Short mmCIF file of C-alpha atoms and ligand atoms in Angstrom, two decimals:
data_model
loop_
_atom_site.label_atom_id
_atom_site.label_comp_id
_atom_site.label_asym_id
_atom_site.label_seq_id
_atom_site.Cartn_x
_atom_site.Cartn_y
_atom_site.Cartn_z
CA UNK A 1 -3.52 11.95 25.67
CA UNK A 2 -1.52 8.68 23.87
CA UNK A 3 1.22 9.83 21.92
CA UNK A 4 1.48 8.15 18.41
CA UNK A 5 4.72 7.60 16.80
CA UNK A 6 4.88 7.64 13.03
CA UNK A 7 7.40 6.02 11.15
CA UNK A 8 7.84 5.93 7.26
CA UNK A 9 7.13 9.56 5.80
CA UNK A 10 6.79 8.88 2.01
CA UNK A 11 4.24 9.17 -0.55
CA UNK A 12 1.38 8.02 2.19
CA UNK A 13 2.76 8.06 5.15
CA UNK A 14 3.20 11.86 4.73
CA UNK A 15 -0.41 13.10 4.25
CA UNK A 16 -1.26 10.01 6.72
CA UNK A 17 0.92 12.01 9.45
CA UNK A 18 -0.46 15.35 8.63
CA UNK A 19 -3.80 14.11 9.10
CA UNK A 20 -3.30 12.70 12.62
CA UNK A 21 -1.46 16.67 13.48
CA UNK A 22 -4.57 18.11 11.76
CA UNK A 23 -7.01 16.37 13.95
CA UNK A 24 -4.96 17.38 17.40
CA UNK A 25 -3.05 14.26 17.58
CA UNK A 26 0.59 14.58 19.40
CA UNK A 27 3.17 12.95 16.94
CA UNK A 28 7.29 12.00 17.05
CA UNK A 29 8.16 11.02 13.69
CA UNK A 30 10.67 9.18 12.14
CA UNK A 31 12.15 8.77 8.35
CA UNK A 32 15.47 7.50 7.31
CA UNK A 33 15.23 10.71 5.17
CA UNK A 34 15.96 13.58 7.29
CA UNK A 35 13.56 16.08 5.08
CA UNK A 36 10.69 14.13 5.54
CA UNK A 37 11.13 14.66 8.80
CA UNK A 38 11.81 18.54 8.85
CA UNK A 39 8.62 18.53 7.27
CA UNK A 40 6.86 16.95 9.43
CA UNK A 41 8.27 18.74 12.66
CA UNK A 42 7.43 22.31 10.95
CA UNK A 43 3.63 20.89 10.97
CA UNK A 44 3.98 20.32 14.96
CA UNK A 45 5.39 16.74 15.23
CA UNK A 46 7.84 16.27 17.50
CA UNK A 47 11.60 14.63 15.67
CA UNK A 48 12.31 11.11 16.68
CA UNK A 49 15.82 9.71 16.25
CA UNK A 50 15.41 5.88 15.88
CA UNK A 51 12.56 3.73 15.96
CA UNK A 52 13.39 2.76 19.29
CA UNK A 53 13.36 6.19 19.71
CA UNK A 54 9.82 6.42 18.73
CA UNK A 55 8.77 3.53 20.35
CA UNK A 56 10.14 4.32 23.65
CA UNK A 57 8.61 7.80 23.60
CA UNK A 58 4.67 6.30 21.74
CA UNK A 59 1.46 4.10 22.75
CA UNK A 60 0.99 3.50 19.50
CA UNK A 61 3.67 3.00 16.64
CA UNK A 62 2.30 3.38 13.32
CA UNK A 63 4.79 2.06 10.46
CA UNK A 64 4.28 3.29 6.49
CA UNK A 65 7.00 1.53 5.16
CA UNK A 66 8.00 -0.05 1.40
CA UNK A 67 7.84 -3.66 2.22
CA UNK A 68 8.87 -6.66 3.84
CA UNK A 69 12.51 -6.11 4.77
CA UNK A 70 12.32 -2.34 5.71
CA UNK A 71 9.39 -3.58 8.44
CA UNK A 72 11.46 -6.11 9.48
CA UNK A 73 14.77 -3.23 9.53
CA UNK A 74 12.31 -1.03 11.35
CA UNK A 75 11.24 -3.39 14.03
CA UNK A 76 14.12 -5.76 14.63
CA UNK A 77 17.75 -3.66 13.27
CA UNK A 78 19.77 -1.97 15.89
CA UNK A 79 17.88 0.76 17.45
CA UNK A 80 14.56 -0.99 15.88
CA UNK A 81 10.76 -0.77 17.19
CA UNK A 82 11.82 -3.31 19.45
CA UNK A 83 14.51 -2.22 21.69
CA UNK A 84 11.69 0.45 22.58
CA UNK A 85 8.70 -1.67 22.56
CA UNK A 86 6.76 -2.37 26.12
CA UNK A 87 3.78 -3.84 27.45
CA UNK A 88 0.52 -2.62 25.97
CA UNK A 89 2.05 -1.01 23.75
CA UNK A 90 0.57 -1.06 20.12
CA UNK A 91 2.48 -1.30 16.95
CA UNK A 92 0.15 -0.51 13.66
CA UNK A 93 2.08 -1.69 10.56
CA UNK A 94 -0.13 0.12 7.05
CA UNK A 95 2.47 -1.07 5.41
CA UNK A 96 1.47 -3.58 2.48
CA UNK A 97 3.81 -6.85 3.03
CA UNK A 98 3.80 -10.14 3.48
CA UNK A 99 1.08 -11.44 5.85
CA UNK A 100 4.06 -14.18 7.01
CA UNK A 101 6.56 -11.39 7.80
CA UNK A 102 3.34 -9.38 10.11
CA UNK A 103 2.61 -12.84 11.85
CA UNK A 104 6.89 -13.37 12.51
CA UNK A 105 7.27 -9.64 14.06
CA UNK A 106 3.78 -9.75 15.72
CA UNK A 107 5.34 -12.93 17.53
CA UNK A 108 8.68 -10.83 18.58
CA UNK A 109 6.53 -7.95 19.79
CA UNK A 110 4.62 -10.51 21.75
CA UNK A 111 7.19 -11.60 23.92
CA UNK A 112 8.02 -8.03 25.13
CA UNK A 113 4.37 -7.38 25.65
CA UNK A 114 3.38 -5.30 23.06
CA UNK A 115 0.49 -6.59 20.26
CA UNK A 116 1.04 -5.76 16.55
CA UNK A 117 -1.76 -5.14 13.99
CA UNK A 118 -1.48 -5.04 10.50
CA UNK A 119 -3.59 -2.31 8.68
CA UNK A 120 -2.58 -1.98 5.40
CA UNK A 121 -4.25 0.74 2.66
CA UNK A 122 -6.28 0.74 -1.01
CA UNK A 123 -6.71 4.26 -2.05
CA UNK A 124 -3.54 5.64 -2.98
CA UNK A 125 -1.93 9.41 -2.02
CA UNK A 126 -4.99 11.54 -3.22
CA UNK A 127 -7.19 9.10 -0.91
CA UNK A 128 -4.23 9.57 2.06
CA UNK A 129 -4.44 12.95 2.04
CA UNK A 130 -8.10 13.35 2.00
CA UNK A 131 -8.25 10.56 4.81
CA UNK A 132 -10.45 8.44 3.10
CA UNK A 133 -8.27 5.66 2.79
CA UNK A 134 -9.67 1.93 2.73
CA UNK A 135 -7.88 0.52 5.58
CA UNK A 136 -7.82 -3.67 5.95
CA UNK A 137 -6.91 -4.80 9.76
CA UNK A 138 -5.82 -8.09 11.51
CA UNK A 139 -4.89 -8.67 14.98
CA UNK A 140 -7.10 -8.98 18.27
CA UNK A 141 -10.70 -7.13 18.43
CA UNK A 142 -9.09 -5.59 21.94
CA UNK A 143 -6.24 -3.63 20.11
CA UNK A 144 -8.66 -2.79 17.14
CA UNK A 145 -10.87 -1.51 19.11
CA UNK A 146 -8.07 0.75 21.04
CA UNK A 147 -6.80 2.22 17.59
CA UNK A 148 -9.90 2.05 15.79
CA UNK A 149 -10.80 6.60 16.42
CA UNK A 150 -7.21 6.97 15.26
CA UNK A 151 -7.32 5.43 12.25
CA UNK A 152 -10.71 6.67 11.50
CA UNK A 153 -8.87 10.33 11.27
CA UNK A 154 -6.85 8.36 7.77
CA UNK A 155 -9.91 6.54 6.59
CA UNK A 156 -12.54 3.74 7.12
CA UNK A 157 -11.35 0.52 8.78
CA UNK A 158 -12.59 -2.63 8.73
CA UNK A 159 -11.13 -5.56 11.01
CA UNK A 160 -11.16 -8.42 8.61
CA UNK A 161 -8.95 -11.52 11.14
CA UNK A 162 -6.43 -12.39 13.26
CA UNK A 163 -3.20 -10.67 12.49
CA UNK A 164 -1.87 -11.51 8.76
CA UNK A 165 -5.03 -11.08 7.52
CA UNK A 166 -5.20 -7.35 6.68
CA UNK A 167 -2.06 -8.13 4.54
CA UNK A 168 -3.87 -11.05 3.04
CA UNK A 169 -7.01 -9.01 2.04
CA UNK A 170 -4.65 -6.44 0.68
CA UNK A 171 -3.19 -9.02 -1.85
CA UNK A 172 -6.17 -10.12 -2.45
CA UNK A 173 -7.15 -6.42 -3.68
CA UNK A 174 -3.81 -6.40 -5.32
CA UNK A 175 -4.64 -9.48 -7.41
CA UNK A 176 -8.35 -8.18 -8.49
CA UNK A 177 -6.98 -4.63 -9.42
CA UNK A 178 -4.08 -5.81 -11.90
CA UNK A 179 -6.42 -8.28 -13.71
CA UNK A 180 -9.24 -5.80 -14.04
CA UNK A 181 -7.07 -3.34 -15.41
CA UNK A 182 -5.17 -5.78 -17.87
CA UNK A 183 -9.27 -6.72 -19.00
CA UNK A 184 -9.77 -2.85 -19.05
CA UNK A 185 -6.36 -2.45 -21.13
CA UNK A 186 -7.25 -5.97 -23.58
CA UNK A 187 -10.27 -4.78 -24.34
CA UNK A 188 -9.63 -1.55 -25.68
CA UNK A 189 -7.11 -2.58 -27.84
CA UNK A 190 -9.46 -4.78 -29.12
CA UNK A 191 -12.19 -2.19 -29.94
CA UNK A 192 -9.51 0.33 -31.73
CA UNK A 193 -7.88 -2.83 -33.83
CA UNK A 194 -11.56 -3.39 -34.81
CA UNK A 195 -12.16 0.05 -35.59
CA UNK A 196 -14.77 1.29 -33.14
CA UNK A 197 -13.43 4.36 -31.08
CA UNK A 198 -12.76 3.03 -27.30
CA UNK A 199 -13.78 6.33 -25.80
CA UNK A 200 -17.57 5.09 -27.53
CA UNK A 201 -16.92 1.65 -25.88
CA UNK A 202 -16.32 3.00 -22.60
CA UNK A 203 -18.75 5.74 -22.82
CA UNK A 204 -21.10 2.64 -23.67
CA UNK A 205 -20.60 -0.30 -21.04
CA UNK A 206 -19.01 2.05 -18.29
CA UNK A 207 -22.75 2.12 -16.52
CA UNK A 208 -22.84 -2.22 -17.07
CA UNK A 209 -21.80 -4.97 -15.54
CA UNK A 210 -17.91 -4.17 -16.68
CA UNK A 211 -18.13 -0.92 -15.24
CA UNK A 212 -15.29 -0.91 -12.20
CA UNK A 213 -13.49 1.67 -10.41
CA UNK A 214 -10.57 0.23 -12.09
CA UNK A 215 -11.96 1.42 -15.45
CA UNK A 216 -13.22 4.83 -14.22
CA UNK A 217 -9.60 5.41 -13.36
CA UNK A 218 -7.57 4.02 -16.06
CA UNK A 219 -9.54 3.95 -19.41
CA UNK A 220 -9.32 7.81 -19.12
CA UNK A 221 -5.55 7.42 -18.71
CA UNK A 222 -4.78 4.74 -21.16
CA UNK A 223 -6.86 7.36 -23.91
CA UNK A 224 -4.56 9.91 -23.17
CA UNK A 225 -1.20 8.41 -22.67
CA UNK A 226 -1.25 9.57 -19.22
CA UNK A 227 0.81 7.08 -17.28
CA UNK A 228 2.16 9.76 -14.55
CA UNK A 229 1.49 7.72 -10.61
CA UNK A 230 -0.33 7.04 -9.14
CA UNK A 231 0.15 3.76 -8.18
CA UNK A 232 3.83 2.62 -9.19
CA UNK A 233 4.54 -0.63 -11.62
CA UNK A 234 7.76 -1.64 -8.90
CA UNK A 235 4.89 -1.42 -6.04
CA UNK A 236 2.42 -3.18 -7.74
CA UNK A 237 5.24 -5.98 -9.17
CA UNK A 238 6.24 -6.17 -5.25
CA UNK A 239 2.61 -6.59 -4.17
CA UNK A 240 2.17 -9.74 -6.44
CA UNK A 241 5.56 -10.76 -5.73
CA UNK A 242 4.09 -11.40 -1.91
CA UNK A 243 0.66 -13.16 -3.54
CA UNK A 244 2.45 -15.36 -5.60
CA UNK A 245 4.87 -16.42 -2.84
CA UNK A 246 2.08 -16.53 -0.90
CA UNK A 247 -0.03 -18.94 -2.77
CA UNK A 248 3.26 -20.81 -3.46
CA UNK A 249 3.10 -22.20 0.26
CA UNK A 250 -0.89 -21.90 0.47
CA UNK A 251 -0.83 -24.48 -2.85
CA UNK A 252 -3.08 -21.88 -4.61
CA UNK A 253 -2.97 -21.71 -8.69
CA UNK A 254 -3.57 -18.45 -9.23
CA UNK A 255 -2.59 -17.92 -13.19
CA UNK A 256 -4.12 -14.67 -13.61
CA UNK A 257 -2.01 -12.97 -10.89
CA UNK A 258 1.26 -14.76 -12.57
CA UNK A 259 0.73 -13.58 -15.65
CA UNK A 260 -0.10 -10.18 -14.36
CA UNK A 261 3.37 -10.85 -13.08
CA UNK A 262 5.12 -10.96 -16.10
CA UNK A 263 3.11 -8.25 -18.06
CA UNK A 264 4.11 -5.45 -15.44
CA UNK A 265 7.87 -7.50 -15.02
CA UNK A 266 7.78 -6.89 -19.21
CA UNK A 267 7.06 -2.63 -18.82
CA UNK A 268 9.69 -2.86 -15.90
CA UNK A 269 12.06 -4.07 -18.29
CA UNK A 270 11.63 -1.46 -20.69
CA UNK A 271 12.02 1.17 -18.10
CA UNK A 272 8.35 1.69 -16.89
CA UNK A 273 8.81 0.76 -13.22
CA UNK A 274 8.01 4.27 -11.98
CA UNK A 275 4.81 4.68 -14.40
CA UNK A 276 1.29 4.07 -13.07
CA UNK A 277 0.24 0.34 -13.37
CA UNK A 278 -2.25 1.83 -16.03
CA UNK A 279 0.17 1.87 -18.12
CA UNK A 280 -1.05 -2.14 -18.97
CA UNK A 281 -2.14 0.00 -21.76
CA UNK A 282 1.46 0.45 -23.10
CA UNK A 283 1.78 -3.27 -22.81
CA UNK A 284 -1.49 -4.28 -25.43
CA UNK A 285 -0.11 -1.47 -27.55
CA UNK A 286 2.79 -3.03 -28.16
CA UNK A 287 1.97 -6.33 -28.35
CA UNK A 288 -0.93 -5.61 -31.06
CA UNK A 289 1.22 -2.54 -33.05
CA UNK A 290 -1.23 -0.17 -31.80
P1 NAD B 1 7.45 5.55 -0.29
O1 NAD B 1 8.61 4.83 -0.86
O2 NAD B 1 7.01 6.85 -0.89
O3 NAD B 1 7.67 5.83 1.29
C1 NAD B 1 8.33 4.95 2.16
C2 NAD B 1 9.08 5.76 3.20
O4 NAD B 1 9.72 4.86 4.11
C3 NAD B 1 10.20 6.63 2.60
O5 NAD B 1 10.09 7.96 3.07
C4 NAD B 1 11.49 5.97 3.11
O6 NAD B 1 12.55 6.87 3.31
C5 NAD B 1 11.02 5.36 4.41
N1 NAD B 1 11.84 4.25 4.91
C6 NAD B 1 12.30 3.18 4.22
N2 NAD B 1 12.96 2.33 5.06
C7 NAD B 1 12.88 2.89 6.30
C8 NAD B 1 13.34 2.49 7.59
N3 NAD B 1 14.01 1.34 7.77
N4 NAD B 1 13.07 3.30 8.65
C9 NAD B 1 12.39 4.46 8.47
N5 NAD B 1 11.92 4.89 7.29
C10 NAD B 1 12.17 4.12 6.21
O7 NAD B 1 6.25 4.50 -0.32
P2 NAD B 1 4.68 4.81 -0.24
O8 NAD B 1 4.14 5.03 -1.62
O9 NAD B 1 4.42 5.81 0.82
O10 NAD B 1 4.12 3.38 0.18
C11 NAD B 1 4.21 2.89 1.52
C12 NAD B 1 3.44 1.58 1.59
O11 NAD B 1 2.06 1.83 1.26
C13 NAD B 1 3.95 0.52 0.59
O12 NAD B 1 3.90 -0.74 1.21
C14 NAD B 1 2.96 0.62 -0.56
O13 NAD B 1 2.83 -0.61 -1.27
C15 NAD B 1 1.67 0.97 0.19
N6 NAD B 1 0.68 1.68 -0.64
C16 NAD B 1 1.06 2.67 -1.49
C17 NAD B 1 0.11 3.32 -2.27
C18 NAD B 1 0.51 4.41 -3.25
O14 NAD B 1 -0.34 4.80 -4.07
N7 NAD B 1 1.71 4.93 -3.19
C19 NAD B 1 -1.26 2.95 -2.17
C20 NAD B 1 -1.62 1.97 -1.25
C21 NAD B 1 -0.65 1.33 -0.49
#
């Protein structure tokens, strides 16, 4: 049987683990929190000490990490992925980062043999732990095709490139979620300023063309004040952060992402970095003296 090494036990990582134990999987884990991983060991993973630990000891190394520099930490810092990387080897990064940083530490992991693929997620924890997560991968059709029954055990995969690309459809998901829920957020602040009831309006166009997942989701939320993650304001800011650097070198305008940028940098601000990004709705209420 391969042995899988997990690193990163947070929010989705976590419930990502537990579903690779549940389904029979063998698993050494690793955290820089030293809970996450007593949790994980007392659901039948096996402790790892280091990523090179992990790596050393794995076929496939799956990373579920913040971002950019704690992928790069993970892979190239003393005792890192690498040390402990070797030929064939597989390194899975679900992380969501920048589709540069997954091409730079796919090249590393090249020259000692191993082939990186970047997988990153849509769905959020609920979605993680009911393995139904939308999972976007880049990297060779070969490796895919080696991790592909593993993955399917956290949700459904879909290999969209070479590696990079799974982080660039990510941001592009990233881009389309914050503007539809600003629209969702805009427009509902218009009906109540005009006096119509916005629970009528949604009630009303939900089954339309505006209908979205986006608004089945947050519309509920932004009626009730219920801004409780979720999916984090400081991740979503850090997501656009990486498609408007992106774009920067691509020489793509993308003005709806940058203002999306500054609405969610304004509820930061004001000490709403930890509510759900549906709390846009905080943002129109403000502005309009809702
Ligand atoms: P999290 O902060 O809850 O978990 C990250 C984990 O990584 C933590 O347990 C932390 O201790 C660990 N960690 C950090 N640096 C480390 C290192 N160098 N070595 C080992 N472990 C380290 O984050 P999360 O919500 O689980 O998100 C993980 C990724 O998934 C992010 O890129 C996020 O954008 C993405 N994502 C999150 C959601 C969501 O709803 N939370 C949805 C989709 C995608």
């Amino acid at each position: 049987m391969q042995n899988i090494g997990f690193i990163g036990l947070g929010i989705m990582g976590k419930p990502m683990a537990k579903n690779l134990l549940a389904a029979g999987k063998s698993l050494v884990v690793y955290d820089i929190v030293p809970a996450a991983v007593e949790e994980l060991v007392s659901a039948g993973a096996e402790k790892g000490t280091s990523p090179r630990d992990v790596a050393e000891r794995s076929d496939i190394v799956i990373t579920m990490l913040p971002n950019s520099p704690h992928v790069k930490e993970a892979v190239c810092g003393e005792k890192g992925i690498l040390e402990g990387a070797k030929k064939g080897q597989i390194i899975v990064d679900m992380s969501s980062i920048a589709p540069l940083v997954s091409r730079e530490l796919g090249a590393l992991l090249a020259e000692k043999g191993a082939e990186m693929l970047d997988a990153p997620v849509s769905g959020g924890q609920e979605k993680a732990e009911k393995g139904t997560l939308a999972i976007m991968v880049g990297g060779s059709e070969a490796s895919y095709e080696k991790v592909k029954d593993i993955l399917a055990f956290m949700g459904k995969s879909t290999l969209v490139g070479d590696l990079g690309a799974g982080q660039t459809t990510k941001l592009v998901n990233q881009s389309i979620v914050a503007v539809n829920i600003a629209a969702v957020a805009e427009g509902m602040a218009f009906a109540k300023k005009a006096g119509v009831d916005p629970e009528k309006v949604f009630n009303a166009i939900r089954g339309g063309l505006a209908g979205s997942q986006c608004m089945e989701d947050k519309a509920p939320r932004m009626f009730e004040g219920r801004y409780n993650p979720g999916f984090r304001i400081n991740l979503h800011i850090k997501d656009l952060n990486n498609v408007l650097e992106t774009s920067r070198s691509l020489h793509v305008s993308m003005p709806l992402t940058a203002q999306l940028m500054e609405m969610f940098q304004n509820l930061a601000a004001e000490g709403h970095e930890t509510l759900d990004h549906g709390a846009l709705g905080l943002f129109y209420e403000k502005l309009n003296s809702l």
